[in-house]
Structure formats: C-alpha cells, structure tokens
Short mmCIF file of C-alpha atoms and ligand atoms in Angstrom, two decimals:
data_model
loop_
_atom_site.label_atom_id
_atom_site.label_comp_id
_atom_site.label_asym_id
_atom_site.label_seq_id
_atom_site.Cartn_x
_atom_site.Cartn_y
_atom_site.Cartn_z
CA MET A 1 124.20 174.36 113.82
CA THR A 2 123.88 170.84 115.13
CA ASP A 3 121.51 168.16 113.90
CA GLU A 4 119.74 168.26 117.24
CA LEU A 5 117.88 171.26 115.89
CA THR A 6 116.29 169.34 113.01
CA PRO A 7 112.68 169.79 114.16
CA THR A 8 113.07 173.53 113.78
CA THR A 9 114.72 173.36 110.39
CA GLN A 10 111.60 172.66 108.34
CA PRO A 11 108.27 174.49 108.25
CA SER A 12 106.12 173.09 111.03
CA GLN A 13 103.87 170.27 109.98
CA VAL A 14 100.82 170.14 112.29
CA SER A 15 97.95 170.90 109.90
CA PRO A 16 94.98 173.05 110.73
CA SER A 17 91.95 170.98 111.67
CA ALA A 18 88.75 172.04 113.37
CA PRO A 19 88.15 175.69 114.34
CA LEU A 20 89.81 176.48 117.64
CA ASN A 21 86.61 177.45 119.48
CA ARG A 22 88.63 179.62 121.81
CA PRO A 23 88.87 183.41 121.90
CA ILE A 24 91.97 184.79 120.23
CA VAL A 25 93.69 188.01 121.25
CA ILE A 26 96.29 189.52 118.93
CA ALA A 27 98.95 191.96 120.14
CA ALA A 28 101.11 193.98 117.77
CA ASN A 29 102.82 197.36 118.03
CA ARG A 30 100.17 198.85 115.73
CA LEU A 31 96.43 198.33 115.59
CA PRO A 32 95.29 197.04 112.18
CA VAL A 33 93.43 200.26 111.35
CA MET A 34 94.05 203.77 110.10
CA ARG A 35 92.06 206.95 110.53
CA ASP A 36 89.42 207.54 107.85
CA ASP A 37 87.03 210.47 108.07
CA ASN A 38 84.68 208.85 105.55
CA THR A 39 83.59 206.07 107.91
CA GLU A 40 81.20 206.24 110.85
CA SER A 41 83.82 205.05 113.38
CA GLY A 42 86.50 207.33 111.90
CA TRP A 43 88.69 204.25 111.22
CA THR A 44 89.17 201.76 108.42
CA ALA A 45 91.08 198.45 108.28
CA SER A 46 94.70 198.86 107.11
CA PRO A 47 95.52 197.21 103.81
CA GLY A 48 97.64 194.05 103.82
CA GLY A 49 97.32 190.29 103.90
CA LEU A 50 98.18 189.91 107.58
CA VAL A 51 95.24 192.06 108.64
CA ARG A 52 92.95 190.34 106.17
CA ALA A 53 93.97 186.89 107.45
CA LEU A 54 93.62 187.72 111.14
CA LEU A 55 90.53 189.95 111.26
CA PRO A 56 87.99 187.27 110.21
CA MET A 57 89.50 184.93 112.79
CA LEU A 58 89.11 187.56 115.51
CA ARG A 59 85.57 188.32 114.39
CA SER A 60 84.46 184.68 114.57
CA SER A 61 86.28 183.94 117.83
CA GLY A 62 84.99 187.11 119.50
CA GLY A 63 88.57 188.17 120.09
CA THR A 64 90.36 191.48 120.31
CA TRP A 65 93.41 193.20 118.76
CA VAL A 66 95.62 195.13 121.19
CA GLY A 67 98.01 197.79 119.85
CA TRP A 68 99.00 201.42 119.42
CA THR A 69 96.95 203.79 117.22
CA GLY A 70 100.14 205.28 115.77
CA GLU A 71 99.57 208.69 117.39
CA PRO A 72 101.64 209.73 120.42
CA ASP A 73 99.74 210.41 123.65
CA ASP A 74 96.53 209.07 122.12
CA ASN A 75 94.21 207.92 124.91
CA ALA A 76 91.58 206.49 122.57
CA GLU A 77 88.95 204.28 124.22
CA PRO A 78 88.42 200.70 122.99
CA PHE A 79 86.37 200.65 119.77
CA SER A 80 85.18 198.29 117.03
CA VAL A 81 85.83 198.25 113.29
CA ASP A 82 84.00 195.79 111.01
CA GLY A 83 82.85 193.76 114.00
CA VAL A 84 86.32 193.40 115.51
CA ASP A 85 87.15 194.81 118.96
CA LEU A 86 90.25 196.95 119.11
CA HIS A 87 91.97 197.89 122.34
CA PRO A 88 94.41 200.82 122.09
CA VAL A 89 97.58 200.89 124.20
CA PRO A 90 98.74 204.50 124.75
CA ILE A 91 102.35 205.38 123.92
CA SER A 92 103.74 208.81 124.89
CA ALA A 93 105.73 211.07 122.56
CA GLU A 94 108.87 210.35 124.60
CA GLU A 95 108.27 206.60 124.36
CA VAL A 96 107.90 206.91 120.59
CA LEU A 97 111.44 208.31 120.54
CA LEU A 98 112.92 205.80 123.00
CA TYR A 99 110.96 202.55 122.57
CA TYR A 100 109.89 202.77 118.91
CA GLU A 101 112.48 204.83 117.05
CA GLY A 102 115.24 204.04 119.58
CA VAL A 103 115.36 200.40 120.72
CA SER A 104 113.07 198.92 118.06
CA ASN A 105 114.18 200.71 114.90
CA ASP A 106 117.68 201.97 115.72
CA GLY A 107 118.79 199.07 117.97
CA LEU A 108 117.05 195.79 117.18
CA TRP A 109 116.20 196.33 113.49
CA PRO A 110 119.82 196.71 112.26
CA LEU A 111 121.15 194.01 114.63
CA TYR A 112 118.52 191.47 113.55
CA HIS A 113 119.34 192.27 109.89
CA ASP A 114 123.02 191.38 110.27
CA ALA A 115 123.93 194.78 111.80
CA LEU A 116 123.79 196.57 108.46
CA ARG A 117 124.08 199.87 110.31
CA GLU A 118 125.57 200.66 113.69
CA SER A 119 123.02 199.79 116.38
CA THR A 120 122.23 202.02 119.37
CA TYR A 121 122.18 200.45 122.86
CA ASP A 122 121.02 202.95 125.46
CA SER A 123 119.67 202.01 128.88
CA LEU A 124 117.23 204.94 128.97
CA GLN A 125 115.74 203.66 125.72
CA TRP A 126 115.68 200.13 127.08
CA ASN A 127 113.73 201.23 130.18
CA ALA A 128 111.10 202.71 127.85
CA TYR A 129 111.02 199.45 125.82
CA ARG A 130 110.49 197.48 129.03
CA ASN A 131 107.78 199.88 130.24
CA VAL A 132 105.84 199.71 126.98
CA ASN A 133 106.15 195.87 126.96
CA GLU A 134 104.84 195.79 130.56
CA ARG A 135 101.91 198.00 129.53
CA PHE A 136 101.03 195.65 126.66
CA ALA A 137 101.26 192.62 128.98
CA SER A 138 99.06 194.13 131.69
CA THR A 139 96.49 195.24 129.08
CA LEU A 140 96.43 191.69 127.68
CA ALA A 141 96.16 190.24 131.19
CA ASP A 142 93.19 192.51 131.91
CA ILE A 143 91.20 191.82 128.77
CA ALA A 144 92.00 188.23 127.66
CA PRO A 145 89.12 185.87 128.49
CA ALA A 146 89.94 182.77 130.57
CA ASN A 147 91.92 180.16 128.57
CA ALA A 148 92.23 182.47 125.58
CA ILE A 149 94.94 182.18 122.95
CA VAL A 150 97.19 185.25 122.81
CA TRP A 151 99.24 185.75 119.65
CA ILE A 152 101.96 188.41 119.94
CA HIS A 153 103.71 189.86 116.89
CA ASP A 154 107.20 191.11 116.18
CA TYR A 155 110.36 192.58 117.64
CA HIS A 156 108.74 195.51 119.45
CA LEU A 157 107.09 193.17 121.98
CA GLN A 158 109.64 190.48 122.81
CA LEU A 159 109.32 190.85 126.60
CA VAL A 160 105.54 190.54 126.63
CA PRO A 161 105.24 186.70 126.67
CA ALA A 162 107.11 186.13 129.96
CA ILE A 163 105.46 189.05 131.76
CA LEU A 164 102.05 187.90 130.57
CA ARG A 165 102.65 184.29 131.63
CA ARG A 166 103.46 185.45 135.17
CA LEU A 167 100.24 187.49 135.26
CA ARG A 168 98.01 184.95 133.51
CA PRO A 169 99.30 181.35 133.53
CA ASP A 170 95.96 180.11 132.15
CA LEU A 171 96.60 181.65 128.70
CA THR A 172 98.14 179.92 125.69
CA ILE A 173 100.80 182.31 124.37
CA GLY A 174 102.33 182.40 120.87
CA PHE A 175 104.81 184.81 119.31
CA PHE A 176 105.73 185.33 115.66
CA LEU A 177 108.86 187.23 114.62
CA HIS A 178 108.41 188.87 111.20
CA ILE A 179 112.11 189.70 110.77
CA PRO A 180 115.19 187.44 110.90
CA PHE A 181 116.61 186.26 114.24
CA PRO A 182 120.38 186.80 114.19
CA PRO A 183 123.13 184.30 115.01
CA TYR A 184 124.59 184.18 118.53
CA GLU A 185 127.69 186.16 117.48
CA LEU A 186 125.51 189.19 116.69
CA PHE A 187 122.70 188.70 119.21
CA SER A 188 125.14 188.43 122.12
CA ARG A 189 126.19 192.08 121.56
CA LEU A 190 122.89 193.16 123.10
CA PRO A 191 123.21 194.29 126.72
CA TRP A 192 119.69 192.92 127.26
CA ARG A 193 120.22 189.59 125.49
CA ASN A 194 119.15 187.38 128.42
CA GLU A 195 116.05 189.44 129.11
CA ILE A 196 114.89 189.08 125.49
CA ILE A 197 115.42 185.32 125.41
CA GLU A 198 113.65 184.96 128.77
CA GLY A 199 110.84 187.14 127.41
CA LEU A 200 110.31 184.96 124.35
CA LEU A 201 110.58 181.73 126.34
CA GLY A 202 107.42 182.81 128.16
CA CYS A 203 105.63 181.46 125.05
CA ASP A 204 104.14 178.07 124.32
CA LEU A 205 105.27 178.54 120.72
CA VAL A 206 107.79 180.95 119.15
CA GLY A 207 107.53 181.10 115.34
CA PHE A 208 110.10 182.25 112.79
CA GLN A 209 110.06 182.86 109.03
CA ARG A 210 113.06 180.66 108.16
CA PRO A 211 114.73 177.57 109.61
CA MET A 212 117.86 179.63 110.31
CA GLY A 213 115.96 182.09 112.53
CA ALA A 214 114.53 179.22 114.58
CA ALA A 215 117.93 177.54 114.86
CA ASN A 216 119.63 180.82 115.84
CA PHE A 217 117.05 181.43 118.56
CA ALA A 218 117.37 177.90 119.96
CA ALA A 219 121.17 178.21 119.95
CA CYS A 220 121.04 181.60 121.76
CA ALA A 221 118.66 180.18 124.38
CA GLN A 222 120.97 177.22 124.96
CA GLN A 223 124.12 179.35 125.18
CA LEU A 224 122.77 182.21 127.25
CA LEU A 225 120.32 180.49 129.59
CA GLU A 226 121.74 176.96 129.54
CA VAL A 227 118.35 175.46 128.71
CA GLU A 228 118.09 172.22 126.72
CA GLU A 229 116.46 172.21 123.29
CA HIS A 230 115.30 168.85 122.02
CA ASN A 231 113.17 168.16 118.96
CA GLY A 232 112.19 171.84 118.81
CA VAL A 233 110.99 171.93 122.42
CA ILE A 234 112.64 173.73 125.33
CA LYS A 235 111.56 172.27 128.69
CA LEU A 236 111.24 174.89 131.41
CA PRO A 237 110.12 174.48 135.03
CA THR A 238 106.77 176.19 134.34
CA HIS A 239 105.98 175.00 130.82
CA HIS A 240 107.42 173.77 127.52
CA ALA A 241 108.28 176.35 124.85
CA SER A 242 108.23 175.10 121.26
CA VAL A 243 110.18 176.66 118.42
CA GLY A 244 108.85 176.43 114.85
CA VAL A 245 109.09 177.70 111.28
CA PHE A 246 106.09 179.39 109.64
CA PRO A 247 106.90 181.26 106.42
CA ILE A 248 104.34 184.05 106.08
CA SER A 249 102.50 184.69 102.83
CA ILE A 250 99.87 186.81 101.08
CA ASP A 251 96.20 186.56 100.17
CA PHE A 252 96.82 185.02 96.74
CA ALA A 253 93.18 184.96 95.63
CA GLU A 254 92.66 188.61 96.46
CA VAL A 255 95.75 189.82 94.59
CA GLU A 256 94.85 187.62 91.63
CA GLU A 257 91.30 188.96 91.58
CA MET A 258 92.49 192.56 91.73
CA ALA A 259 95.00 191.91 88.96
CA ALA A 260 92.26 190.45 86.75
CA GLY A 261 89.92 193.45 87.11
CA ARG A 262 89.19 195.66 84.11
CA ALA A 263 90.35 198.79 85.92
CA THR A 264 93.74 197.18 86.65
CA ARG A 265 94.18 196.07 83.06
CA LYS A 266 93.46 199.61 81.87
CA LEU A 267 95.84 201.12 84.39
CA THR A 268 98.57 198.63 83.42
CA SER A 269 98.31 199.67 79.74
CA GLN A 270 98.35 203.34 80.74
CA ILE A 271 101.49 202.80 82.82
CA ARG A 272 103.28 201.09 79.91
CA ALA A 273 102.26 203.87 77.54
CA ARG A 274 103.36 206.60 79.95
CA LEU A 275 106.73 204.90 80.29
CA GLY A 276 107.16 205.18 76.50
CA ASP A 277 106.15 201.57 75.68
CA PRO A 278 109.56 200.10 76.45
CA GLU A 279 110.38 196.50 75.63
CA VAL A 280 111.28 195.71 79.25
CA ILE A 281 110.11 197.37 82.47
CA LEU A 282 112.33 196.59 85.46
CA LEU A 283 110.52 197.18 88.74
CA GLY A 284 111.47 197.68 92.39
CA VAL A 285 108.93 198.19 95.19
CA ASP A 286 110.23 198.60 98.74
CA ARG A 287 109.88 200.61 101.87
CA LEU A 288 112.84 202.98 101.68
CA ASP A 289 114.88 200.86 104.09
CA TYR A 290 118.63 200.23 104.03
CA THR A 291 118.00 196.48 104.36
CA LYS A 292 116.22 196.33 100.98
CA GLY A 293 119.31 196.81 98.78
CA ILE A 294 117.80 199.56 96.59
CA GLY A 295 121.19 201.22 96.11
CA LEU A 296 122.82 197.93 95.04
CA ARG A 297 120.15 197.40 92.43
CA LEU A 298 120.53 200.94 91.06
CA ARG A 299 124.30 200.55 90.89
CA ALA A 300 123.90 197.24 89.02
CA PHE A 301 121.53 198.91 86.54
CA ASP A 302 124.02 201.78 86.16
CA ALA A 303 126.90 199.38 85.42
CA LEU A 304 124.84 197.54 82.81
CA LEU A 305 123.85 200.80 81.07
CA GLU A 306 127.49 201.88 81.16
CA SER A 307 128.76 198.60 79.67
CA GLY A 308 126.01 198.59 77.04
CA GLU A 309 124.64 195.23 78.25
CA ILE A 310 121.35 197.02 78.83
CA ASP A 311 120.04 199.44 76.26
CA PRO A 312 118.21 202.47 77.69
CA GLU A 313 116.09 202.61 74.55
CA ARG A 314 114.74 199.12 75.31
CA CYS A 315 114.59 199.08 79.13
CA VAL A 316 113.38 201.43 81.83
CA MET A 317 113.36 201.00 85.57
CA VAL A 318 110.56 202.01 87.95
CA GLN A 319 111.52 202.22 91.62
CA VAL A 320 108.81 202.82 94.20
CA ALA A 321 110.40 203.73 97.53
CA THR A 322 107.70 204.03 100.17
CA PRO A 323 108.43 206.59 102.91
CA THR A 324 109.16 204.93 106.26
CA ARG A 325 110.75 205.78 109.66
CA GLU A 326 111.66 209.23 108.38
CA ALA A 327 112.68 210.44 111.86
CA VAL A 328 115.53 207.88 112.10
CA GLU A 329 118.86 209.25 110.82
CA HIS A 330 119.96 206.07 109.00
CA TYR A 331 116.81 206.33 106.90
CA GLN A 332 117.49 209.98 106.02
CA ASP A 333 121.02 208.99 104.92
CA GLU A 334 119.69 206.11 102.84
CA ARG A 335 117.18 208.37 101.10
CA ARG A 336 119.84 210.95 100.25
CA GLU A 337 122.11 208.27 98.81
CA ILE A 338 119.38 206.70 96.67
CA GLU A 339 118.11 210.00 95.35
CA GLN A 340 121.64 211.07 94.44
CA LEU A 341 122.18 207.81 92.55
CA VAL A 342 118.88 208.13 90.67
CA GLY A 343 119.84 211.69 89.71
CA GLU A 344 123.29 210.66 88.49
CA ILE A 345 122.01 207.71 86.43
CA ASN A 346 119.15 209.70 84.91
CA GLY A 347 121.53 212.56 84.13
CA ARG A 348 123.73 210.28 82.06
CA PHE A 349 121.31 207.89 80.37
CA SER A 350 117.88 209.57 80.03
CA ARG A 351 116.55 211.22 76.91
CA ILE A 352 114.22 214.22 76.85
CA GLY A 353 110.81 213.07 78.06
CA LEU A 354 112.14 209.54 78.71
CA PRO A 355 113.94 209.12 82.03
CA VAL A 356 115.67 205.76 82.36
CA ILE A 357 114.66 205.50 86.04
CA HIS A 358 111.21 206.55 87.23
CA TYR A 359 111.57 207.09 90.96
CA LEU A 360 108.56 207.53 93.26
CA TYR A 361 109.09 208.41 96.91
CA GLN A 362 105.43 207.82 97.63
CA THR A 363 102.92 205.35 99.00
CA LEU A 364 100.79 204.17 96.10
CA SER A 365 97.25 202.86 96.44
CA TYR A 366 97.11 199.06 96.44
CA ASP A 367 95.24 199.18 93.08
CA GLU A 368 98.07 201.18 91.52
CA LEU A 369 100.62 198.83 93.03
CA ILE A 370 98.95 195.75 91.55
CA ALA A 371 98.74 197.45 88.13
CA LEU A 372 102.44 198.27 88.40
CA TYR A 373 103.28 194.65 89.28
CA ARG A 374 101.39 193.59 86.16
CA ALA A 375 103.29 196.10 84.07
CA GLY A 376 106.67 194.97 85.44
CA ASP A 377 108.47 192.50 83.17
CA VAL A 378 111.32 191.95 85.62
CA MET A 379 110.82 192.39 89.37
CA LEU A 380 113.97 193.17 91.35
CA VAL A 381 113.85 192.09 95.01
CA THR A 382 117.42 192.38 96.26
CA PRO A 383 117.51 192.84 100.06
CA PHE A 384 120.72 192.30 102.00
CA ARG A 385 118.53 190.49 104.53
CA ASP A 386 114.73 190.21 104.81
CA GLY A 387 112.43 188.15 107.04
CA MET A 388 110.27 187.05 104.09
CA ASN A 389 109.52 189.82 101.52
CA LEU A 390 105.89 189.90 100.52
CA VAL A 391 106.50 192.02 97.42
CA ALA A 392 108.07 188.96 95.74
CA LYS A 393 104.94 186.92 96.44
CA GLU A 394 102.54 189.71 95.42
CA TYR A 395 104.38 190.08 92.09
CA ALA A 396 103.87 186.38 91.31
CA ALA A 397 100.19 186.47 92.34
CA ALA A 398 99.56 189.57 90.18
CA HIS A 399 101.09 187.97 87.04
CA ILE A 400 97.92 186.28 85.87
CA ASP A 401 99.30 186.47 82.32
CA GLY A 402 101.80 183.76 83.39
CA ASP A 403 104.73 185.89 82.23
CA GLY A 404 107.36 187.96 84.10
CA VAL A 405 110.64 187.19 85.85
CA LEU A 406 111.49 187.58 89.54
CA VAL A 407 115.10 188.33 90.49
CA LEU A 408 115.31 187.44 94.17
CA SER A 409 118.01 187.77 96.81
CA GLU A 410 119.06 184.54 98.53
CA PHE A 411 118.93 186.57 101.75
CA ALA A 412 115.15 187.07 101.61
CA GLY A 413 113.08 184.44 103.45
CA ALA A 414 111.03 184.07 100.25
CA ALA A 415 114.07 182.45 98.56
CA ASP A 416 113.41 179.19 100.46
CA GLU A 417 110.09 178.75 98.66
CA LEU A 418 110.42 180.75 95.43
CA THR A 419 113.08 178.60 93.84
CA ASP A 420 111.77 179.42 90.35
CA ALA A 421 113.04 182.97 90.73
CA VAL A 422 116.48 183.96 89.44
CA LEU A 423 118.19 183.66 92.82
CA VAL A 424 121.17 185.88 93.44
CA ASN A 425 123.66 186.95 96.09
CA PRO A 426 123.16 190.73 95.95
CA HIS A 427 126.46 191.37 97.75
CA ASP A 428 128.22 190.09 94.59
CA ASP A 429 127.86 193.03 92.19
CA ARG A 430 128.83 191.10 89.07
CA ALA A 431 126.42 188.25 89.99
CA LEU A 432 123.61 190.77 90.43
CA GLN A 433 124.36 192.31 87.05
CA ARG A 434 124.38 188.85 85.45
CA ALA A 435 121.06 187.98 87.13
CA ILE A 436 119.45 191.13 85.72
CA VAL A 437 120.73 190.41 82.21
CA THR A 438 119.54 186.78 82.51
CA ALA A 439 116.07 188.03 83.48
CA VAL A 440 115.92 190.64 80.71
CA GLU A 441 117.08 188.21 78.03
CA MET A 442 115.17 185.13 79.25
CA HIS A 443 113.28 183.19 76.59
CA ARG A 444 109.50 183.40 76.80
CA HIS A 445 109.16 179.64 77.30
CA GLU A 446 111.44 179.65 80.35
CA ARG A 447 109.77 182.78 81.75
CA ARG A 448 106.37 181.11 81.61
CA GLN A 449 107.63 177.88 83.13
CA ARG A 450 109.24 179.69 86.06
CA MET A 451 106.26 181.99 86.62
CA SER A 452 103.94 179.01 86.72
CA GLY A 453 106.12 177.45 89.46
CA LEU A 454 106.15 180.68 91.45
CA ARG A 455 102.39 181.14 91.24
CA GLN A 456 101.66 177.56 92.25
CA GLN A 457 103.89 177.88 95.30
CA VAL A 458 102.31 181.15 96.50
CA GLN A 459 98.80 179.83 95.88
CA ARG A 460 99.52 176.62 97.82
CA MET A 461 101.01 178.45 100.83
CA ASP A 462 98.86 181.54 101.34
CA VAL A 463 98.45 183.74 104.40
CA GLN A 464 95.34 181.98 105.65
CA GLY A 465 97.22 178.68 105.66
CA TRP A 466 100.08 180.39 107.51
CA ALA A 467 97.79 181.65 110.30
CA ASP A 468 95.94 178.34 110.52
CA ARG A 469 99.19 176.36 110.76
CA PHE A 470 100.61 178.63 113.44
CA LEU A 471 97.49 178.40 115.59
CA ALA A 472 97.15 174.65 115.06
CA ASN A 473 100.75 174.18 116.26
CA LEU A 474 100.19 176.55 119.16
CA VAL A 475 97.32 174.50 120.56
CA ALA A 476 98.77 171.10 119.59
CA PRO A 477 99.40 169.03 122.73
CA ASN A 478 103.03 168.29 121.81
CA SER A 479 103.90 171.97 121.97
CA ARG A 480 103.00 172.25 125.64
CA SER A 481 103.28 168.87 127.32
C1 LIG B 1 108.21 192.94 107.42
C2 LIG B 1 109.51 192.14 107.16
C3 LIG B 1 108.13 190.38 106.05
C4 LIG B 1 105.02 198.62 99.72
N1 LIG B 1 104.94 199.80 99.08
C5 LIG B 1 103.63 200.12 99.00
C6 LIG B 1 102.89 199.10 99.63
N2 LIG B 1 103.77 198.20 100.05
C7 LIG B 1 103.39 196.95 100.75
C8 LIG B 1 103.66 195.76 99.87
C9 LIG B 1 103.87 194.65 100.91
C10 LIG B 1 104.38 195.41 102.13
O1 LIG B 1 104.15 196.79 101.92
C11 LIG B 1 105.88 195.24 102.31
O2 LIG B 1 106.09 193.99 102.86
P1 LIG B 1 107.53 193.31 102.86
O3 LIG B 1 107.36 191.90 103.25
O4 LIG B 1 108.11 193.44 101.48
O5 LIG B 1 108.44 194.15 103.84
P2 LIG B 1 108.37 194.84 105.33
O6 LIG B 1 107.51 196.03 105.33
O7 LIG B 1 109.81 195.08 105.67
O8 LIG B 1 107.74 193.73 106.32
C12 LIG B 1 109.34 191.31 105.91
C13 LIG B 1 106.90 191.15 106.49
O9 LIG B 1 107.16 191.94 107.66
C14 LIG B 1 105.73 190.20 106.83
O10 LIG B 1 106.09 189.26 107.79
O11 LIG B 1 107.88 189.77 104.81
O12 LIG B 1 110.50 190.54 105.68
O13 LIG B 1 110.62 193.02 107.03
O14 LIG B 1 102.66 194.02 101.24
O15 LIG B 1 102.57 195.55 99.04
N3 LIG B 1 101.54 199.10 99.69
C15 LIG B 1 100.90 200.17 99.14
N4 LIG B 1 101.56 201.20 98.54
C16 LIG B 1 102.92 201.21 98.45
O16 LIG B 1 103.51 202.17 97.90
N5 LIG B 1 99.56 200.20 99.18
#
C-alpha cells in the first residue's frame, strides 16, 4: 500500500453535529424484524445493536428500511413496526439458492475472508445476484423522498449504488461493508470484479471496518478501473466517491444495563453452579462459521489438556455455536468437524457429570448470552478473519465486575481498538496455546487493568457514535465536491 492512501488508513474524523433533517432510507438484505405472533403487527424488531442504532434514526427522520423478510416468495405489503416503515423486497426460492446461498454466501463470503474455502463463481448465480440488486435499486428509487440519504449495507447489495445513482441522481448514497474487503490478488479472481467496483463507486461514501479494507478497495478501483484516488476521494465524471473507515460497535449502555440486572446476576451464578463451580470458565460464542476459528480453539484447548498445562478439574470450556447458513455445504462440513472434535475431547478428558466442553448448537436468548458473558472468565475470539467481531465488544461491556480476560485474534477488526486484549495470531497453534495459558494464569491486578481499558474503549466508541460518524461524513461537503 502506498502513502497516497493515508486518508483512508485512519477512522474517519468528521464528527456528528446537528441532526441531518433529511429522510434516511436504509437498505439491507434483511429487514430488521422477525415474525412474532404475540404482537399486533405479527412482527417484532430483531435483537442487535445495529437495529437499535438505526431504528430511532429512521423513526425521527420519517425514513424507511428496505429489505427481504427472510421467507422465499413472500409478497408482504409495506408495514410498520414501532413507528418505523418497512418495505419488503420479494426474493424467490430460486433466488435464495442463487443470489443468497450461491453468490453471497458461497462465492463472496469465502473470497472476502481470504478464500478460506473454495469459492463458487457461476454466471447463472451472478445473473440472480444482479437481478436482486436491480430490484432493490428500483424499489429504493420508487420510495426514497427527494434528496433523501440512502444507506446501503453489506456484500449482498454491492451493485445497488451505481444502479440507484443512474435512476435517482438527486440522492446521497452511502454503503457500509460489514465484512473485510480483500486485497487485489484475491479480489481479481472474481469474474465480475469490475462490475462490483463500478457498483460501489456509485456511492458518495463507501465505508469499511478497518483501514486495510479501505486501502484494498481503493487499490482495486485504481488497478481495475484506472481511476485516481487522492486523499480518500475518487473523482468520477458524475460525482466524487469517498472512501472511509468506520469501525462498528455495540450499544454499550444497553449491554451494561442488562448485565447489571438482578435476573442476570442470578442466572450467572446458576450457570457457574451448573458447570460444577470451576475455577476458570473459558467461553466461545460464534455463529457456526468456518471463518470464526472454532476448531482451532478446540484443538488448542485439547493440546493444553493433553500436555497438562490446563487442568480439567480447574477449567471448563463453554462453546455456543449458533446455527447459520445450514443449507450451504461448507457449513455442514464445519459443523461435523467441530462436533467430532468436541466428542473426542470430551471422551478423553471429561468426568462423569462434568464434561470438559459444554457445547451448545443453539441460539440463546440475549439475556442468557449476557449472563454467559458475565460467567466467562476467559473469552476466546479467534477468527481467521472477521470484519469486526461484536462478541468481543459485548463481552467487555458485560463485565461490569471489571474482571475477565479477552483472547482476541489479530485478524478480527476489533483488534485495532481492543489492544488491552491478549492479541494472538490464531494460525500459530503454539502462540494460541500460550495466549490461552496467559489468560488463564493472569494475575488479578493485570486482568482488571486490561478490562478497564477494554471497557473504556467500547464505551467511547459505541454503535450510535458509529452511525452518527458515518452519516456526518456522508453529508460532509468534502465527500462530494
Ligand atoms: C458480521 C461480520 C461484524 C451470537 N450468538 C447468539 C447471538 N449472537 C450475536 C452476538 C453478536 C452477533 O450475533 C454476532 O456478531 P459478530 O460481529 O460476532 O459476527 P457476524 O454475525 O459474522 O457479523 C462481523 C458484524 O457483521 C457487524 O458489522 O462485526 O465481523 O462478520 O451481536 O451477540 N445472539 C443471541 N443468541 C445467540 O446464541 N441472542
């Protein structure tokens, strides 16, 4: 990377100021709601900081969220939840296979995460991806009020910005990529590489989690389309596209408040008791995804039990692996491998009534998750590659007792900010084992000092600040003139 890219190598600095006073329209593959028979509308807001940060903004700006309901061939009419207008985009069962499971999750996902699995490039799938992107763009063009701000999210919708700009040049268009953007050497494998870059350059502002993602994108644009990037701005005949860094975060206050509740405290004690009151609880919480490094972590734990560096009478591990993308073959393989490993390790090191690994292939309630974070003495976040990793930030926010150690992969976006974690290269098996032992044996004084640093950082840079900074940069004059 050259120094010319410096403006994109630090989180963007324009600070939020006055409210935007312009309608905002959000587009993401999924609507921020799930079906709930106990509510009048039949829907309830999905859990998660992103939804909580964006919904109030939409409510006050009179904006809309455009996305898929998650059910194939669902022709749901526009509806409202908690005062926010939602506009469904229908996706057929065939498109789910081709656009969602195919291009998005079997093609782009592995490639953008350093090609950890073989990616599929199929022109039939790509046609479906393009069609769905065109449908999103024309829906946005139909419903966005004049001069609105449109904020598009993630790798499923990378063609939308350019199509939308052609249809509605009056709009201000931003895009945020939640996952890493790969280096040119990997990205250039894609048969549709130019189309994706052209799609994203339809934006006024393209945002990334880490400086490297922004720099990779700018380099790909320069190499593939021969555009000039200067000070984080790419000048195009129709407009200027800015490139910036906006590390996403969580709702710190909400997690902290939940962690402090009496019910959580009770549940945390129950969890510890049910685990046999061990001295140290090691915890992993991930979607069961091959990027998250669950297998590496289990193998490191296995090696430490084998060598005697970790005593199964003192330490237990809890691994929550949330079901995800179960129709994609790579995910079925990953699940089989992890479950075999858990079985082997438990077979050798458990005692009757006291498994050494407690494995849950389940989605827990958020309350249970927060209680589990509180119970965890050592949190293991060891992805091979991750855009940010919100679990790392949630763990710090939940540790209101000021104790607990985070072991964090250098390859997670969170590693840029959470420098008080025990940072590790998870590809180095011995280094990962050493990091786990360091965390387990760490002196209380050091644990508290590091946890205080982690909590301050997450509190200072929460999800509301992230959304405000992105929007402030999107409407800032220097991003478009
Ligand atoms: C993508 C990027 C980036 C997990 N298990 C349960 C549960 N969760 C929640 C966690 C957390 C979220 O899911 C996972 O977020 P991550 O950031 O760790 O990972 P991805 O899903 O891969 O997200 C990632 C993120 O987008 C945001 O930009 O950080 O890098 O890959 O919030 O709490 N929630 C509940 N039960 C579970 O069992 N309720």
